[in-house]
Short mmCIF file of C-alpha atoms in Angstrom, two decimals:
data_model
loop_
_atom_site.label_atom_id
_atom_site.label_comp_id
_atom_site.label_asym_id
_atom_site.label_seq_id
_atom_site.Cartn_x
_atom_site.Cartn_y
_atom_site.Cartn_z
CA MET A 1404 -25.38 10.16 15.95
CA LEU A 1405 -23.83 7.02 17.46
CA ASN A 1406 -20.53 7.93 19.00
CA HIS A 1407 -18.77 4.71 19.73
CA ASP A 1408 -14.99 4.16 20.12
CA VAL A 1409 -14.89 1.87 17.08
CA ASN A 1410 -11.32 0.77 17.22
CA GLU A 1411 -11.51 -0.12 20.92
CA GLN A 1412 -14.81 -2.07 20.35
CA PHE A 1413 -13.33 -3.80 17.27
CA ASN A 1414 -10.23 -4.97 19.31
CA GLN A 1415 -12.35 -6.01 22.31
CA GLN A 1416 -14.70 -8.08 20.05
CA ARG A 1417 -11.86 -9.77 18.32
CA SER A 1418 -9.87 -10.51 21.54
CA ALA A 1419 -12.94 -12.19 22.94
CA LEU A 1420 -13.26 -14.16 19.74
CA MET A 1421 -9.76 -15.38 19.91
CA THR A 1422 -10.13 -16.21 23.53
CA ALA A 1423 -13.26 -18.27 22.79
CA ALA A 1424 -11.50 -19.97 19.92
CA GLY A 1425 -8.41 -20.84 22.13
CA ALA A 1426 -6.16 -18.85 19.85
CA ARG A 1427 -2.59 -18.41 20.78
CA ARG A 1428 0.64 -17.37 19.22
CA ARG A 1429 2.81 -20.28 18.11
CA ASP A 1430 6.66 -20.51 18.22
CA ASN A 1431 6.82 -19.60 14.54
CA GLY A 1432 4.89 -16.41 15.03
CA THR A 1433 1.60 -17.67 13.48
CA TYR A 1434 -1.76 -17.82 15.19
CA ALA A 1435 -4.27 -20.64 15.48
CA ALA A 1436 -7.08 -18.34 14.50
CA THR A 1437 -7.70 -14.91 12.89
CA VAL A 1438 -10.20 -12.10 12.49
CA GLY A 1439 -12.11 -10.60 9.73
CA TYR A 1440 -11.49 -8.57 6.57
CA ASP A 1441 -11.37 -4.92 7.14
CA ARG A 1442 -7.79 -4.56 8.54
CA GLY A 1443 -6.24 -7.39 6.61
CA GLU A 1444 -5.99 -9.51 9.72
CA VAL A 1445 -5.31 -12.87 8.13
CA ILE A 1446 -2.69 -14.60 10.20
CA GLY A 1447 -0.88 -17.84 10.03
CA ARG A 1448 0.45 -20.27 7.46
CA ASP A 1449 -2.29 -19.25 5.02
CA GLY A 1450 -2.23 -15.66 6.26
CA LEU A 1451 0.00 -12.75 6.49
CA ASP A 1452 3.38 -13.04 4.61
CA THR A 1453 6.39 -13.42 6.90
CA SER A 1454 8.90 -14.23 4.22
CA LEU A 1455 11.31 -11.38 5.50
CA GLY A 1456 10.93 -12.35 9.05
CA ARG A 1457 8.27 -9.86 9.99
CA ALA A 1458 4.53 -9.63 9.30
CA ALA A 1459 3.74 -7.92 5.96
CA LEU A 1460 1.10 -5.54 7.29
CA TYR A 1461 0.53 -1.86 7.64
CA THR A 1462 -2.62 -0.50 9.26
CA SER A 1463 -3.82 2.77 10.63
CA THR A 1464 -5.60 1.01 13.63
CA PRO A 1465 -3.93 -1.16 16.24
CA ALA A 1466 -4.94 -4.82 15.78
CA TRP A 1467 -5.49 -7.38 18.56
CA HIS A 1468 -2.57 -9.49 17.33
CA GLY A 1469 -0.06 -6.63 17.72
CA LEU A 1470 1.64 -7.47 14.42
CA GLY A 1471 2.65 -5.28 11.62
CA ASN A 1472 3.46 -1.56 11.44
CA VAL A 1473 0.74 0.59 12.99
CA ILE A 1474 0.73 4.31 12.18
CA PRO A 1475 -2.22 5.80 14.14
CA GLY A 1476 -4.21 8.06 11.87
CA GLY A 1477 -2.63 6.53 8.74
CA ILE A 1478 -0.31 8.02 6.19
CA SER A 1479 -0.74 9.21 2.65
CA SER A 1480 2.68 8.54 1.16
CA ILE A 1481 2.52 5.58 -1.35
CA ASP A 1482 6.21 4.75 -1.07
CA SER A 1483 5.94 4.60 2.81
CA VAL A 1484 2.85 2.32 2.70
CA LEU A 1485 4.69 -0.05 0.27
CA GLU A 1486 7.52 -0.40 2.64
CA LEU A 1487 5.49 -0.56 5.96
CA GLY A 1488 3.08 -2.98 4.39
CA GLY A 1489 5.94 -5.29 3.32
CA ILE A 1490 4.92 -5.14 -0.32
CA ASN A 1491 7.60 -3.11 -1.86
CA PHE A 1492 8.82 -6.08 -3.79
CA GLY A 1493 8.49 -6.54 -7.49
CA VAL A 1494 7.27 -9.52 -9.54
CA GLU A 1495 8.92 -10.89 -12.54
CA LYS A 1496 7.96 -13.49 -15.12
CA ARG A 1497 10.58 -16.13 -15.74
CA PRO A 1498 10.48 -19.01 -18.24
CA ALA A 1499 9.09 -22.29 -16.95
CA ARG A 1500 11.94 -24.82 -17.19
CA TYR A 1501 12.09 -28.63 -16.54
CA GLU A 1502 14.76 -31.20 -16.54
CA TRP A 1503 14.84 -33.96 -19.22
CA SER A 1504 17.32 -36.50 -20.07
CA GLY A 1505 20.20 -34.60 -18.31
CA GLY A 1506 19.24 -31.24 -19.93
CA SER A 1507 17.01 -28.23 -19.35
CA ARG A 1508 13.99 -27.46 -21.46
CA VAL A 1509 11.70 -24.46 -21.59
CA MET A 1510 7.93 -24.50 -21.94
CA ASP A 1511 6.81 -22.01 -24.58
CA ASP A 1512 3.52 -21.24 -23.12
CA ARG A 1513 4.18 -21.25 -19.37
CA TRP A 1514 5.82 -18.81 -17.09
CA ILE A 1515 6.70 -18.57 -13.44
CA THR A 1516 5.95 -15.42 -11.41
CA VAL A 1517 8.80 -14.74 -9.01
CA ARG A 1518 9.38 -12.20 -6.19
CA ASP A 1519 12.33 -10.11 -7.01
CA ASP A 1520 13.47 -9.88 -3.36
CA THR A 1521 13.39 -13.53 -2.11
CA GLY A 1522 13.22 -15.35 -5.43
CA ALA A 1523 10.29 -17.25 -4.23
CA ALA A 1524 8.04 -18.64 -7.06
CA LEU A 1525 4.49 -17.47 -6.65
CA GLY A 1526 2.61 -19.24 -9.46
CA VAL A 1527 2.49 -20.52 -13.05
CA VAL A 1528 0.89 -18.21 -15.64
CA GLY A 1529 0.40 -18.04 -19.46
CA SER A 1530 2.30 -15.97 -21.89
CA ARG A 1531 -0.39 -13.16 -22.07
CA TYR A 1532 -0.49 -12.80 -18.31
CA GLN A 1533 0.39 -9.25 -17.26
CA VAL A 1534 2.04 -8.61 -13.85
CA PHE A 1535 0.46 -5.72 -11.94
CA GLN A 1536 3.16 -4.25 -9.81
CA GLN A 1537 2.24 -2.88 -6.32
CA GLN A 1538 2.91 0.64 -7.36
CA GLU A 1539 0.62 0.27 -10.19
CA ILE A 1540 -2.16 -0.89 -8.05
CA PHE A 1541 -1.71 2.04 -5.54
CA THR A 1542 -1.75 4.52 -8.40
CA PHE A 1543 -4.78 2.93 -9.94
CA LEU A 1544 -6.65 3.21 -6.73
CA GLU A 1545 -5.79 6.90 -6.34
CA ASP A 1546 -6.71 7.66 -9.89
CA LEU A 1547 -10.00 5.65 -9.54
CA VAL A 1548 -11.36 8.12 -6.98
CA ALA A 1549 -9.51 11.10 -8.37
CA GLU A 1550 -8.42 11.96 -4.75
CA HIS A 1551 -4.69 12.09 -4.42
CA GLY A 1552 -3.20 12.51 -1.09
CA VAL A 1553 -5.76 10.08 0.52
CA VAL A 1554 -5.05 8.33 3.87
CA TRP A 1555 -4.44 4.58 3.38
CA GLU A 1556 -6.17 2.37 5.87
CA SER A 1557 -4.20 -0.81 5.47
CA ALA A 1558 -1.95 -2.71 3.15
CA GLY A 1559 -0.23 -6.25 3.26
CA ALA A 1560 0.71 -9.39 1.73
CA LEU A 1561 -0.85 -12.87 2.05
CA ARG A 1562 0.35 -16.39 1.44
CA GLY A 1563 3.95 -15.61 0.82
CA GLY A 1564 3.11 -12.58 -1.29
CA ARG A 1565 0.79 -14.50 -3.74
CA LYS A 1566 -1.82 -11.86 -2.91
CA VAL A 1567 -1.51 -8.23 -1.76
CA PHE A 1568 -4.16 -5.91 -0.66
CA VAL A 1569 -4.64 -2.18 -0.13
CA THR A 1570 -7.44 -0.31 1.46
CA MET A 1571 -8.65 3.24 1.30
CA GLN A 1572 -11.49 5.08 2.90
CA ILE A 1573 -13.83 7.14 0.72
CA PRO A 1574 -14.01 10.64 2.25
CA THR A 1575 -17.83 10.80 2.54
CA SER A 1576 -19.68 8.74 5.14
CA VAL A 1577 -23.21 7.49 4.59
CA ILE A 1578 -25.76 8.16 7.28
CA ILE A 1579 -28.78 5.71 7.55
CA ASP A 1580 -32.04 7.10 8.61
CA ARG A 1581 -30.84 10.68 9.23
CA GLY A 1582 -32.56 12.22 12.26
CA GLY A 1583 -33.80 8.85 13.31
CA LEU A 1584 -31.42 5.80 13.82
CA ASP A 1585 -28.45 7.92 12.48
CA ASP A 1586 -26.37 4.79 11.71
CA GLU A 1587 -23.03 5.76 10.23
CA VAL A 1588 -21.60 3.65 7.46
CA ARG A 1589 -18.13 4.30 6.02
CA LEU A 1590 -17.37 3.24 2.38
CA PHE A 1591 -13.98 1.72 1.55
CA VAL A 1592 -12.24 0.87 -1.63
CA VAL A 1593 -10.23 -2.29 -1.48
CA VAL A 1594 -8.02 -3.79 -4.19
CA ILE A 1595 -6.89 -7.42 -3.90
CA ASN A 1596 -4.19 -8.34 -6.39
CA SER A 1597 -3.00 -11.84 -7.08
CA HIS A 1598 0.44 -12.81 -8.31
CA ASP A 1599 -0.01 -16.57 -8.75
CA GLY A 1600 -2.47 -16.53 -11.67
CA SER A 1601 -5.27 -18.03 -9.52
CA SER A 1602 -7.64 -15.07 -9.83
CA PRO A 1603 -7.89 -11.64 -11.37
CA ALA A 1604 -7.18 -8.45 -9.38
CA GLU A 1605 -10.42 -7.25 -7.76
CA ALA A 1606 -11.57 -3.71 -6.79
CA VAL A 1607 -14.25 -3.86 -4.19
CA VAL A 1608 -16.45 -1.13 -2.58
CA THR A 1609 -17.35 -2.36 0.84
CA PRO A 1610 -19.47 -0.54 3.48
CA TRP A 1611 -18.18 -0.80 6.98
CA ARG A 1612 -20.79 -0.16 9.67
CA VAL A 1613 -19.32 1.75 12.57
CA VAL A 1614 -21.17 -0.21 15.35
CA CYS A 1615 -19.96 -3.62 14.15
CA GLY A 1616 -17.09 -3.53 11.61
CA ASN A 1617 -18.55 -6.02 9.30
CA THR A 1618 -18.63 -5.79 5.60
CA GLU A 1619 -21.44 -6.00 3.12
CA ARG A 1620 -21.56 -5.64 -0.65
CA PHE A 1621 -24.95 -5.19 -2.38
CA ALA A 1622 -26.02 -5.09 -6.05
CA LEU A 1623 -27.67 -1.79 -6.03
CA ALA A 1624 -30.00 -0.70 -8.78
CA ASP A 1625 -27.53 0.77 -11.28
CA ALA A 1626 -24.10 0.04 -9.63
CA GLN A 1627 -22.06 -2.95 -8.86
CA SER A 1628 -19.76 -2.93 -5.90
CA ARG A 1629 -17.09 -5.40 -7.26
CA TRP A 1630 -15.04 -5.18 -10.47
CA SER A 1631 -12.60 -7.88 -11.62
CA ILE A 1632 -9.45 -6.69 -13.40
CA ARG A 1633 -7.84 -9.28 -15.60
CA HIS A 1634 -4.14 -9.53 -15.80
CA THR A 1635 -3.86 -8.39 -19.37
CA SER A 1636 -2.03 -5.54 -21.11
CA GLY A 1637 -3.80 -2.19 -20.66
CA ALA A 1638 -6.30 -3.53 -18.13
CA LEU A 1639 -5.48 -0.62 -15.64
CA GLU A 1640 -6.00 2.05 -18.14
CA ASN A 1641 -9.71 2.09 -18.60
CA LEU A 1642 -10.55 4.03 -15.47
CA ASP A 1643 -13.89 5.42 -16.79
CA GLU A 1644 -15.26 1.90 -16.92
CA ALA A 1645 -13.89 1.15 -13.58
CA ARG A 1646 -15.47 4.19 -11.99
CA ARG A 1647 -18.90 3.27 -13.65
CA THR A 1648 -18.91 -0.38 -12.53
CA LEU A 1649 -17.72 0.28 -9.01
CA GLY A 1650 -20.18 3.11 -8.59
CA LEU A 1651 -17.50 5.35 -7.01
CA THR A 1652 -19.80 8.39 -7.24
CA VAL A 1653 -21.99 10.34 -5.03
CA ARG A 1654 -24.85 8.58 -6.66
CA TYR A 1655 -23.56 5.24 -5.39
CA ALA A 1656 -23.48 6.59 -1.79
CA GLY A 1657 -26.77 8.16 -2.30
CA VAL A 1658 -28.50 5.03 -3.62
CA PHE A 1659 -27.02 2.92 -0.78
CA GLU A 1660 -28.04 5.47 1.86
CA ALA A 1661 -31.56 5.66 0.36
CA GLU A 1662 -32.13 1.87 0.29
CA GLU A 1663 -30.77 1.30 3.74
CA THR A 1664 -32.90 4.20 5.13
CA ALA A 1665 -36.06 2.71 3.53
CA LEU A 1666 -35.30 -0.60 5.22
CA ALA A 1667 -34.77 1.25 8.54
CA ARG A 1668 -38.27 2.72 8.18
CA THR A 1669 -39.94 -0.60 7.19
CA ASP A 1670 -41.45 -2.72 9.94
CA LEU A 1671 -40.53 -6.37 10.06
CA ALA A 1672 -42.33 -8.73 12.33
CA ILE A 1673 -40.56 -11.78 13.88
CA ASP A 1674 -42.64 -14.08 11.69
CA GLU A 1675 -41.56 -12.15 8.55
CA PHE A 1676 -38.02 -12.52 9.55
CA HIS A 1677 -38.40 -16.27 10.08
CA GLN A 1678 -39.97 -16.53 6.55
CA LEU A 1679 -36.93 -14.66 5.08
CA VAL A 1680 -34.46 -17.02 6.89
CA ALA A 1681 -36.45 -20.11 5.55
CA GLY A 1682 -36.39 -18.64 2.08
CA LEU A 1683 -32.59 -17.99 2.11
CA TRP A 1684 -31.76 -21.48 3.52
CA PRO A 1685 -34.61 -23.72 2.14
CA LEU A 1686 -34.91 -27.18 3.72
CA ASP A 1687 -35.98 -30.03 1.48
CA GLU A 1688 -38.96 -32.21 2.72
CA ASP A 1689 -36.69 -35.26 2.61
CA ALA A 1690 -33.78 -33.49 4.44
CA SER A 1691 -31.68 -35.75 6.73
CA ASP A 1692 -31.83 -35.39 10.53
CA ARG A 1693 -28.43 -33.74 10.42
CA ALA A 1694 -29.54 -31.15 8.00
CA ARG A 1695 -32.64 -30.44 10.10
CA THR A 1696 -30.52 -30.03 13.16
CA ILE A 1697 -28.16 -27.61 11.34
CA ALA A 1698 -31.13 -25.61 10.14
CA ALA A 1699 -32.69 -25.48 13.59
CA ASN A 1700 -29.51 -24.26 15.03
CA ARG A 1701 -29.03 -21.56 12.41
CA HIS A 1702 -32.67 -20.55 12.84
CA GLY A 1703 -32.13 -20.08 16.60
CA GLN A 1704 -28.93 -18.12 16.23
CA LEU A 1705 -30.54 -15.77 13.61
CA ASP A 1706 -33.65 -15.28 15.71
CA ALA A 1707 -31.49 -14.34 18.78
CA MET A 1708 -29.44 -12.03 16.68
CA PHE A 1709 -32.47 -10.33 15.20
CA ARG A 1710 -34.08 -9.80 18.61
CA SER A 1711 -30.77 -8.31 19.87
CA GLU A 1712 -30.50 -6.04 16.88
CA THR A 1713 -34.05 -4.80 17.26
CA GLU A 1714 -33.19 -3.27 20.65
CA ARG A 1715 -31.01 -0.81 18.80
CA ALA A 1716 -32.69 -0.48 15.36
CA GLY A 1717 -36.30 -1.51 16.13
CA ARG A 1718 -38.25 -4.34 14.57
CA THR A 1719 -37.30 -3.21 11.09
CA ALA A 1720 -36.11 -4.67 7.79
CA TYR A 1721 -32.80 -2.95 8.54
CA ALA A 1722 -32.38 -4.86 11.67
CA GLY A 1723 -33.22 -7.99 9.83
CA GLU A 1724 -30.56 -7.35 7.24
CA ARG A 1725 -27.90 -6.47 9.85
CA ALA A 1726 -28.64 -9.80 11.63
CA ILE A 1727 -28.18 -11.80 8.56
CA THR A 1728 -24.97 -10.00 7.53
CA ASP A 1729 -23.52 -10.32 11.07
CA TYR A 1730 -24.38 -13.99 11.11
CA LEU A 1731 -22.60 -14.75 7.76
CA ASP A 1732 -19.51 -12.65 8.69
CA HIS A 1733 -19.02 -13.69 12.27
CA VAL A 1734 -21.07 -16.74 13.25
CA ALA A 1735 -21.82 -19.05 10.30
CA PRO A 1736 -19.67 -22.26 10.49
CA ARG A 1737 -16.74 -22.49 8.02
CA ARG A 1738 -15.06 -25.61 6.94
CA PRO A 1739 -11.32 -25.08 7.28
CA GLY A 1740 -8.88 -26.23 4.65
CA ARG A 1741 -5.97 -28.53 5.27
CA THR A 1742 -3.82 -25.68 6.66
CA MET A 1743 -6.62 -23.35 7.73
CA THR A 1744 -8.44 -22.90 11.02
CA GLU A 1745 -12.13 -21.97 10.91
CA GLU A 1746 -11.32 -18.33 11.48
CA ILE A 1747 -8.88 -18.21 8.60
CA ALA A 1748 -11.53 -19.85 6.41
CA ARG A 1749 -13.96 -17.16 7.66
CA ALA A 1750 -11.51 -14.33 6.75
CA THR A 1751 -10.86 -15.81 3.41
CA ALA A 1752 -14.68 -15.90 2.73
CA LEU A 1753 -14.89 -12.24 3.60
CA ILE A 1754 -12.05 -11.41 1.29
CA GLU A 1755 -13.27 -13.62 -1.56
CA GLY A 1756 -16.97 -12.39 -1.11
CA THR A 1757 -18.22 -15.89 -0.70
CA ASP A 1758 -21.55 -14.75 0.82
CA ASP A 1759 -22.18 -11.81 -1.51
CA GLU A 1760 -24.95 -13.64 -3.32
CA ILE A 1761 -26.93 -14.54 -0.21
CA LYS A 1762 -26.48 -11.11 1.23
CA THR A 1763 -27.81 -9.60 -2.02
CA ARG A 1764 -30.76 -11.94 -2.09
CA ALA A 1765 -31.66 -10.97 1.52
CA HIS A 1766 -31.31 -7.25 0.61
CA ARG A 1767 -33.59 -7.57 -2.45
CA ARG A 1768 -36.22 -9.60 -0.68
CA LEU A 1769 -36.37 -6.97 2.18
CA MET A 1770 -36.44 -4.16 -0.29
CA LEU A 1771 -39.81 -5.66 -1.56
CA LEU A 1772 -41.28 -4.96 1.86
CA LYS A 1773 -40.28 -1.27 1.96
CA ARG A 1774 -42.88 1.41 2.49
#
């Protein structure tokens, strides 16, 4: 069994990343760059909410940036997590008003979602939009796994409270290639809730590999690992459907472990890995010189990452999948937005599941090679 100090390795990797990116804390308490998904470490103007003068973050593991409330080992009290995560505020719907000819008018079909502590407007929604309060999301997550008294891994607010997130670890770990590689994978349930009308709430099952800390979400045979929850009346009541579509069962963990173990026992030659990469990122015959240069750079990075991973996991389909997932999560270039650094864009991609489709295609193609 691998026996790494995961938290220390995670912090060392992220500190090195921030150093390489020239990240530093600014006068207003934000950072020029951020880290990945698992601990909610999204910092900066488009990151952690600082509306109340402190970072809205609770985590059970110390983070490289030193922000938020850290409770080593975590806590199980919902009320405490709400307070420590800076998400113990409520959200109200207020009529959308506008000024006209010296008077005030109300739009019949538009409402404003507003924080009840700061009065900040979060978004514009329709009349049927149902606000999901933070307490409801926590209770939903507990009921979803029928495991009250769980330890919460992290919680916090993003973008001024427009989005909130909570993370909980599923008690049972998955062991890939038992008696061989013995790679431990922990399963987490994450709920990301929006208050601005831009997206539904989403519940995600995400495997977190102990030796890396990256995330990966696969479409397994009979289970999906992401479920959207529309902001409508009664949406949080259908727990049976949520359990089914999320695959929060022993069967989900069993299928995940079986498929990954099969990949760990399937040989993958360097040339086969190159063919996989070419298929995932096809290059047109009339591609521009710039596109060819980008493809060549990507190919070289993935080749190096695969060769490095084979030193630990052998020349296997599992090593190939790990290389692709690590590349997408930590290396692939991201185009920043107007107020985002590349690393904030990367963290957002992890939260939004931008690369889920390509990860799933890689997984399915490699599964065709299993023996």
